[in-house]
Amino acid sequence: MLIAAGLGSFSTGLFCYNRTTSAPEANDRLTPIYATREDLEKAVNEIRHLLGDDGISTDDEDLQAHGYSEWSSINIDRLPTAVAYPSCTEDVAKIAKICHKYKVPMIPYSGGSSVEGHFSASFGGVSVDFMNMNNIVEFHPEDMDIVVQPSVSWMDMNDKIKDTGLFFPVDPGPPARIGGMIATNCSGTNAVRYGTMKDWVINLTVVLADGRVIKTRKRPRKSSAGYNLNGLFTGSEGTLGFVTEATLKLAHIPEETGVGVATFPTMRDAAKAAIQVIHQGIPVGAVEILDDVQMDVINRMGGTGREWKVLPTLFFKFSGTHVGVMDDINGVCRIVQAHGGSDFEFEHDKTKQIALWSARKEALWSMMCLRTSGNEVWSTDVAVPLSKVPDLVEISKKDLQELGLFGSMLGHIGDGNFHETILFNGDREREMVTKCVHDMVHRALDMEGTCTGEHGVGLGKKQFLEEEVGKDSLHVMRTIKTALDPHWLMNPGKILDP
Amino acid sequence: MLIAAGLGSFSTGLFCYNRTTSAPEANDRLTPIYATREDLEKAVNEIRHLLGDDGISTDDEDLQAHGYSEWSSINIDRLPTAVAYPSCTEDVAKIAKICHKYKVPMIPYSGGSSVEGHFSASFGGVSVDFMNMNNIVEFHPEDMDIVVQPSVSWMDMNDKIKDTGLFFPVDPGPPARIGGMIATNCSGTNAVRYGTMKDWVINLTVVLADGRVIKTRKRPRKSSAGYNLNGLFTGSEGTLGFVTEATLKLAHIPEETGVGVATFPTMRDAAKAAIQVIHQGIPVGAVEILDDVQMDVINRMGGTGREWKVLPTLFFKFSGTHVGVMDDINGVCRIVQAHGGSDFEFEHDKTKQIALWSARKEALWSMMCLRTSGNEVWSTDVAVPLSKVPDLVEISKKDLQELGLFGSMLGHIGDGNFHETILFNGDREREMVTKCVHDMVHRALDMEGTCTGEHGVGLGKKQFLEEEVGKDSLHVMRTIKTALDPHWLMNPGKILDP
């Protein structure tokens, strides 16, 4: 792959405004033009002066690691010019001031596990890697909240606080870190019970495009004071500001948990059973659907220490009091049987629960491991209203088969959120996968759904946003972006274009 | 009270921009100047032409009812010029286009039960009353959501759908309607279990300042696609756009419910017991604190058919399965006893539950009924981190007593949300109440809390917002407001000033 790197990426240093007539209240539309090569060099030198030699890198390997992702559905032929490593909010603010002065794009980077090209350097510029900002700043068990920096891993954090009986319930992929989790409004298997990232943010410290630092709120668990900036910055993918600190709500570790697994003759049966569980109001901790291909892949990778039936499978988490969990399991068991499910297995013992859940946990990783030389992976998600899930799952499965693509299906089905992971090799197959994914997105939108339930828009889903929210909603988003970041310096090219 | 009404409210019809230097990225600050008397008349005539004579009123009584509230902590000496009664989104869009053309302020009105002057006509203009938009548009039990117009009452809605086993769990004051509930990001007693209004919005149809109509999303229960406009418009108090339709999530009616009541020697004891319940993770449906004054008022009004102990009191709601509810009650009972609580009463029977909860339900109404001629009422709320609640409650109680004011205290204490309702008469007492409320707000902010947990900012809390969120966060809010409503036509004077 040919990638333009280093200080070679530049443009003319002019700003160009075009009047548009596309909306009744049209603003002057901006075509941002970024720093000249000379100004870019000045900016990098100033950041080096600020952070020292260890605080900024222009090594090819670093640029590659911050501009390309093997997890991503999309990569581009451009890399950042430099990678900065701030240690505190003040550093980030100073970097932003420098970039603002020279009109240099800034791209935030934390866990690097996003899948829609979120940290691609669409216009070059400086990747801001928060790896040195990975501390728990304050922990208030008495208030059930925690203050963290953006590179804190949610898994490490939960490990550190577990003895207090509290935990953070949003559970995206293991490599995810708080900064990116906020940026994408991520969720995970627990969302059906606990909601998504935006529901757990108490306040954010944000560095704006011009280097000003704001804190969205103090520390109340609820508030009706002023615009909900938490809700606006969460999910904005670093395009409105960089989160440098976050106060997050915590939940109680349930008294008891359980894991259950059942297989079904068809994906439609499994999907219908899962939806019925939600319809009956059984408060499951999670309900996940995996297709036969995915189960086969897990078997082939052999990481779970057992042989699974190669059938559509539902995985359940249960949590609550002992009696509550037993109650919920009985309810789920009845529904599973009524939908042709069989072999309902349940584990109460903690260690055995982990073993039983391991197949679900290994799902994406197993697909990644299957890649051979030249193989690429495309992982995508959509979400639809609950009642549409069985149709979506069935049609998408058929589509994959008809195209002859090797892909597995998996869903946080209790939220109507559904994933496909497809392996491919070469341009012809990439074209087929593209069609398959685009068809699934259009199908989801036709069903009144969304082009992404939890992965975010990034570069990969940008083309669907107007179809999803409409031209005028997109114009509102663009108006907000331009108002807060007039030069489109923050993660430009993601979510929407000027 | 002298109130300037009718077409007499006007200004010069010029727009005046002042450059400010207060923020590094300062926009041109706007001093909006609204329609001339002539233009206002033209606007009213055009709206009359659009909606017919029944669709717009300039009767004094209507203007008074839409510009003054006996519930509110604040009223101003100005009324709207006219009240418009649209019947559909298209009507609202046309009204907005007319008001936009002539630079006429627009103020949304639904339940009229807000308490911080939210529907005051700070700059005159047209009050837009949604009373004719009170329909359930679509109901999708299979997707667990409902599409409603802004004047739908949450209580009526729940009554209509109850046979499906679903309900809408956000429970502010009985007169509240969906439009205002969204505008203030309201909550209520159920928030400790179910969250606040913003957590239940799937999409919004919004009329913007220039009359464009947007729909924020399609109908997925979760999404990471683009900026979270639901979260931005919810709680924006009609200053960014008017909500004309909303799709709301619904929850399952719990299998079983219960109500419990216990009294305590002091407010601190009661508060500490409540916080302990939350700390232990007992999933109560609600936990409410009422002080001795409030209990006495309820007795004096006699609306509940029994005599209550005049002591600090906690009211609990329980919900879940039969076994779960019994479990939770046992847990709460132990905590109550450990904190000096006594007379823990519990009701399982539906009718008796309603009787037991009646004291909590009658609380505000009882205070309102106590007013004699000339009496006014000031109802206010703040919220703080959980561990600060006992201090806040105790100091605020002492403050009220020392000032010799007649006020009662009540709190959604599981969220750290706390209310005072104070009766007063005349200017001297108004001054005392003002000091008392302002002291409570500053105390809450010092404790890292918020000036309002659920009532909203409106006119009454505007002066505290900068202290709460900081100058630059307020500037971000102002930037968003100006970007979306450049002429400051939508509910101007609320939340923030240009």
mmCIF file of N, CA, C and O in Angstrom, chain B residues 240-295:
data_model
loop_
_atom_site.group_PDB
_atom_site.id
_atom_site.type_symbol
_atom_site.label_atom_id
_atom_site.label_comp_id
_atom_site.label_asym_id
_atom_site.label_seq_id
_atom_site.Cartn_x
_atom_site.Cartn_y
_atom_site.Cartn_z
ATOM 1 N N LEU B 240 -33.582 26.287 21.102
ATOM 2 C CA LEU B 240 -32.899 25.889 19.861
ATOM 3 C C LEU B 240 -33.881 25.429 18.786
ATOM 4 O O LEU B 240 -33.522 25.343 17.612
ATOM 5 N N GLY B 241 -35.081 25.112 19.201
ATOM 6 C CA GLY B 241 -36.077 24.620 18.257
ATOM 7 C C GLY B 241 -37.287 24.159 19.059
ATOM 8 O O GLY B 241 -37.196 23.965 20.268
ATOM 9 N N PHE B 242 -38.425 24.021 18.381
ATOM 10 C CA PHE B 242 -39.643 23.556 19.053
ATOM 11 C C PHE B 242 -39.899 22.109 18.661
ATOM 12 O O PHE B 242 -39.998 21.782 17.469
ATOM 13 N N VAL B 243 -40.043 21.262 19.661
ATOM 14 C CA VAL B 243 -40.335 19.845 19.413
ATOM 15 C C VAL B 243 -41.814 19.709 19.055
ATOM 16 O O VAL B 243 -42.683 20.118 19.823
ATOM 17 N N THR B 244 -42.096 19.131 17.893
ATOM 18 C CA THR B 244 -43.496 18.972 17.476
ATOM 19 C C THR B 244 -43.925 17.504 17.455
ATOM 20 O O THR B 244 -45.103 17.208 17.281
ATOM 21 N N GLU B 245 -42.966 16.605 17.597
ATOM 22 C CA GLU B 245 -43.276 15.177 17.668
ATOM 23 C C GLU B 245 -42.076 14.488 18.310
ATOM 24 O O GLU B 245 -40.936 14.908 18.086
ATOM 25 N N ALA B 246 -42.358 13.452 19.088
ATOM 26 C CA ALA B 246 -41.260 12.731 19.732
ATOM 27 C C ALA B 246 -41.557 11.244 19.740
ATOM 28 O O ALA B 246 -42.698 10.841 19.979
ATOM 29 N N THR B 247 -40.533 10.449 19.434
ATOM 30 C CA THR B 247 -40.646 9.008 19.629
ATOM 31 C C THR B 247 -39.946 8.681 20.945
ATOM 32 O O THR B 247 -38.782 9.040 21.142
ATOM 33 N N LEU B 248 -40.676 8.028 21.832
ATOM 34 C CA LEU B 248 -40.169 7.753 23.171
ATOM 35 C C LEU B 248 -40.078 6.253 23.409
ATOM 36 O O LEU B 248 -40.956 5.496 22.980
ATOM 37 N N LYS B 249 -39.029 5.838 24.085
ATOM 38 C CA LYS B 249 -38.938 4.441 24.532
ATOM 39 C C LYS B 249 -39.984 4.186 25.604
ATOM 40 O O LYS B 249 -40.355 5.092 26.347
ATOM 41 N N LEU B 250 -40.408 2.948 25.712
ATOM 42 C CA LEU B 250 -41.304 2.547 26.793
ATOM 43 C C LEU B 250 -40.647 1.430 27.596
ATOM 44 O O LEU B 250 -39.758 0.734 27.092
ATOM 45 N N ALA B 251 -41.078 1.282 28.829
ATOM 46 C CA ALA B 251 -40.555 0.222 29.694
ATOM 47 C C ALA B 251 -41.684 -0.742 30.053
ATOM 48 O O ALA B 251 -42.857 -0.450 29.812
ATOM 49 N N HIS B 252 -41.314 -1.875 30.611
ATOM 50 C CA HIS B 252 -42.308 -2.844 31.053
ATOM 51 C C HIS B 252 -42.881 -2.464 32.404
ATOM 52 O O HIS B 252 -42.129 -2.106 33.301
ATOM 53 N N ILE B 253 -44.184 -2.580 32.528
ATOM 54 C CA ILE B 253 -44.789 -2.417 33.851
ATOM 55 C C ILE B 253 -44.298 -3.560 34.719
ATOM 56 O O ILE B 253 -44.408 -4.726 34.336
ATOM 57 N N PRO B 254 -43.692 -3.237 35.867
ATOM 58 C CA PRO B 254 -43.145 -4.317 36.698
ATOM 59 C C PRO B 254 -44.246 -5.287 37.133
ATOM 60 O O PRO B 254 -45.403 -4.882 37.317
ATOM 61 N N GLU B 255 -43.841 -6.533 37.284
ATOM 62 C CA GLU B 255 -44.769 -7.579 37.700
ATOM 63 C C GLU B 255 -45.435 -7.214 39.025
ATOM 64 O O GLU B 255 -46.621 -7.421 39.219
ATOM 65 N N GLU B 256 -44.645 -6.666 39.909
ATOM 66 C CA GLU B 256 -45.190 -6.358 41.228
ATOM 67 C C GLU B 256 -44.581 -5.055 41.739
ATOM 68 O O GLU B 256 -43.441 -4.728 41.425
ATOM 69 N N THR B 257 -45.363 -4.303 42.507
ATOM 70 C CA THR B 257 -44.852 -3.075 43.104
ATOM 71 C C THR B 257 -45.187 -3.052 44.576
ATOM 72 O O THR B 257 -46.048 -3.797 45.049
ATOM 73 N N GLY B 258 -44.505 -2.180 45.296
ATOM 74 C CA GLY B 258 -44.791 -1.995 46.713
ATOM 75 C C GLY B 258 -44.434 -0.573 47.105
ATOM 76 O O GLY B 258 -43.694 0.103 46.390
ATOM 77 N N VAL B 259 -45.004 -0.119 48.223
ATOM 78 C CA VAL B 259 -44.662 1.203 48.741
ATOM 79 C C VAL B 259 -44.307 1.045 50.212
ATOM 80 O O VAL B 259 -44.943 0.268 50.934
ATOM 81 N N GLY B 260 -43.268 1.737 50.639
ATOM 82 C CA GLY B 260 -42.866 1.692 52.045
ATOM 83 C C GLY B 260 -42.656 3.092 52.579
ATOM 84 O O GLY B 260 -42.292 4.000 51.831
ATOM 85 N N VAL B 261 -42.916 3.280 53.879
ATOM 86 C CA VAL B 261 -42.745 4.583 54.517
ATOM 87 C C VAL B 261 -42.087 4.376 55.878
ATOM 88 O O VAL B 261 -42.421 3.422 56.588
ATOM 89 N N ALA B 262 -41.138 5.255 56.225
ATOM 90 C CA ALA B 262 -40.519 5.183 57.553
ATOM 91 C C ALA B 262 -40.217 6.589 58.035
ATOM 92 O O ALA B 262 -39.947 7.482 57.230
ATOM 93 N N THR B 263 -40.265 6.787 59.348
ATOM 94 C CA THR B 263 -39.935 8.105 59.914
ATOM 95 C C THR B 263 -38.594 8.050 60.631
ATOM 96 O O THR B 263 -38.152 6.973 61.065
ATOM 97 N N PHE B 264 -37.986 9.226 60.791
ATOM 98 C CA PHE B 264 -36.639 9.323 61.379
ATOM 99 C C PHE B 264 -36.582 10.500 62.343
ATOM 100 O O PHE B 264 -37.320 11.480 62.182
ATOM 101 N N PRO B 265 -35.666 10.410 63.318
ATOM 102 C CA PRO B 265 -35.547 11.524 64.277
ATOM 103 C C PRO B 265 -35.127 12.830 63.602
ATOM 104 O O PRO B 265 -35.620 13.899 63.959
ATOM 105 N N THR B 266 -34.188 12.758 62.641
ATOM 106 C CA THR B 266 -33.693 13.983 62.011
ATOM 107 C C THR B 266 -33.635 13.799 60.498
ATOM 108 O O THR B 266 -33.613 12.670 59.989
ATOM 109 N N MET B 267 -33.554 14.916 59.788
ATOM 110 C CA MET B 267 -33.405 14.867 58.336
ATOM 111 C C MET B 267 -32.083 14.196 57.961
ATOM 112 O O MET B 267 -31.981 13.480 56.972
ATOM 113 N N ARG B 268 -31.034 14.457 58.780
ATOM 114 C CA ARG B 268 -29.745 13.831 58.479
ATOM 115 C C ARG B 268 -29.847 12.316 58.545
ATOM 116 O O ARG B 268 -29.319 11.609 57.686
ATOM 117 N N ASP B 269 -30.538 11.804 59.569
ATOM 118 C CA ASP B 269 -30.719 10.350 59.678
ATOM 119 C C ASP B 269 -31.440 9.794 58.453
ATOM 120 O O ASP B 269 -31.044 8.772 57.880
ATOM 121 N N ALA B 270 -32.509 10.490 58.081
ATOM 122 C CA ALA B 270 -33.300 10.021 56.938
ATOM 123 C C ALA B 270 -32.443 10.038 55.667
ATOM 124 O O ALA B 270 -32.437 9.079 54.886
ATOM 125 N N ALA B 271 -31.720 11.149 55.487
ATOM 126 C CA ALA B 271 -30.889 11.283 54.279
ATOM 127 C C ALA B 271 -29.825 10.189 54.242
ATOM 128 O O ALA B 271 -29.578 9.563 53.201
ATOM 129 N N LYS B 272 -29.194 9.938 55.397
ATOM 130 C CA LYS B 272 -28.134 8.931 55.423
ATOM 131 C C LYS B 272 -28.685 7.534 55.124
ATOM 132 O O LYS B 272 -28.044 6.728 54.452
ATOM 133 N N ALA B 273 -29.874 7.254 55.641
ATOM 134 C CA ALA B 273 -30.491 5.950 55.360
ATOM 135 C C ALA B 273 -30.756 5.799 53.861
ATOM 136 O O ALA B 273 -30.456 4.760 53.256
ATOM 137 N N ALA B 274 -31.289 6.871 53.260
ATOM 138 C CA ALA B 274 -31.605 6.810 51.830
ATOM 139 C C ALA B 274 -30.336 6.568 51.005
ATOM 140 O O ALA B 274 -30.316 5.732 50.093
ATOM 141 N N ILE B 275 -29.280 7.299 51.339
ATOM 142 C CA ILE B 275 -28.025 7.167 50.595
ATOM 143 C C ILE B 275 -27.466 5.748 50.757
ATOM 144 O O ILE B 275 -26.941 5.149 49.814
ATOM 145 N N GLN B 276 -27.626 5.209 51.968
ATOM 146 C CA GLN B 276 -27.139 3.851 52.213
ATOM 147 C C GLN B 276 -27.868 2.825 51.334
ATOM 148 O O GLN B 276 -27.255 1.872 50.837
ATOM 149 N N VAL B 277 -29.149 3.038 51.152
ATOM 150 C CA VAL B 277 -29.930 2.151 50.266
ATOM 151 C C VAL B 277 -29.320 2.162 48.857
ATOM 152 O O VAL B 277 -29.141 1.113 48.223
ATOM 153 N N ILE B 278 -28.985 3.355 48.390
ATOM 154 C CA ILE B 278 -28.385 3.469 47.047
ATOM 155 C C ILE B 278 -26.994 2.830 47.046
ATOM 156 O O ILE B 278 -26.641 2.077 46.129
ATOM 157 N N HIS B 279 -26.213 3.130 48.088
ATOM 158 C CA HIS B 279 -24.858 2.561 48.167
ATOM 159 C C HIS B 279 -24.874 1.041 48.150
ATOM 160 O O HIS B 279 -23.972 0.405 47.623
ATOM 161 N N GLN B 280 -25.893 0.461 48.770
ATOM 162 C CA GLN B 280 -25.943 -1.006 48.808
ATOM 163 C C GLN B 280 -26.501 -1.593 47.518
ATOM 164 O O GLN B 280 -26.588 -2.808 47.375
ATOM 165 N N GLY B 281 -26.887 -0.722 46.608
ATOM 166 C CA GLY B 281 -27.352 -1.219 45.311
ATOM 167 C C GLY B 281 -28.716 -1.863 45.351
ATOM 168 O O GLY B 281 -29.059 -2.642 44.459
ATOM 169 N N ILE B 282 -29.520 -1.535 46.353
ATOM 170 C CA ILE B 282 -30.892 -2.067 46.357
ATOM 171 C C ILE B 282 -31.676 -1.304 45.282
ATOM 172 O O ILE B 282 -31.782 -0.084 45.335
ATOM 173 N N PRO B 283 -32.210 -2.032 44.300
ATOM 174 C CA PRO B 283 -32.813 -1.342 43.145
ATOM 175 C C PRO B 283 -34.210 -0.817 43.437
ATOM 176 O O PRO B 283 -35.184 -1.259 42.839
ATOM 177 N N VAL B 284 -34.301 0.157 44.357
ATOM 178 C CA VAL B 284 -35.615 0.722 44.685
ATOM 179 C C VAL B 284 -36.176 1.456 43.469
ATOM 180 O O VAL B 284 -35.428 1.968 42.636
ATOM 181 N N GLY B 285 -37.495 1.492 43.399
ATOM 182 C CA GLY B 285 -38.151 2.208 42.310
ATOM 183 C C GLY B 285 -38.115 3.710 42.522
ATOM 184 O O GLY B 285 -38.116 4.502 41.583
ATOM 185 N N ALA B 286 -38.080 4.119 43.800
ATOM 186 C CA ALA B 286 -37.968 5.531 44.153
ATOM 187 C C ALA B 286 -37.602 5.613 45.626
ATOM 188 O O ALA B 286 -37.903 4.686 46.396
ATOM 189 N N VAL B 287 -36.925 6.688 46.008
ATOM 190 C CA VAL B 287 -36.742 6.966 47.427
ATOM 191 C C VAL B 287 -36.825 8.476 47.604
ATOM 192 O O VAL B 287 -36.034 9.232 47.048
ATOM 193 N N GLU B 288 -37.836 8.893 48.363
ATOM 194 C CA GLU B 288 -38.167 10.311 48.505
ATOM 195 C C GLU B 288 -38.081 10.729 49.960
ATOM 196 O O GLU B 288 -38.548 10.009 50.849
ATOM 197 N N ILE B 289 -37.523 11.907 50.198
ATOM 198 C CA ILE B 289 -37.447 12.426 51.564
ATOM 199 C C ILE B 289 -38.408 13.607 51.701
ATOM 200 O O ILE B 289 -38.507 14.438 50.795
ATOM 201 N N LEU B 290 -39.146 13.637 52.802
ATOM 202 C CA LEU B 290 -40.041 14.766 53.104
ATOM 203 C C LEU B 290 -39.728 15.214 54.529
ATOM 204 O O LEU B 290 -39.550 14.367 55.416
ATOM 205 N N ASP B 291 -39.662 16.519 54.772
ATOM 206 C CA ASP B 291 -39.338 16.953 56.129
ATOM 207 C C ASP B 291 -40.593 17.061 56.993
ATOM 208 O O ASP B 291 -41.719 16.841 56.525
ATOM 209 N N ASP B 292 -40.374 17.339 58.290
ATOM 210 C CA ASP B 292 -41.488 17.412 59.237
ATOM 211 C C ASP B 292 -42.506 18.484 58.826
ATOM 212 O O ASP B 292 -43.714 18.276 58.953
ATOM 213 N N VAL B 293 -42.021 19.623 58.325
ATOM 214 C CA VAL B 293 -42.933 20.698 57.900
ATOM 215 C C VAL B 293 -43.862 20.185 56.804
ATOM 216 O O VAL B 293 -45.078 20.386 56.839
ATOM 217 N N GLN B 294 -43.269 19.493 55.845
ATOM 218 C CA GLN B 294 -44.055 18.967 54.732
ATOM 219 C C GLN B 294 -45.107 17.974 55.231
ATOM 220 O O GLN B 294 -46.263 17.998 54.794
ATOM 221 N N MET B 295 -44.709 17.115 56.166
ATOM 222 C CA MET B 295 -45.670 16.129 56.690
ATOM 223 C C MET B 295 -46.797 16.828 57.444
ATOM 224 O O MET B 295 -47.974 16.440 57.351
#
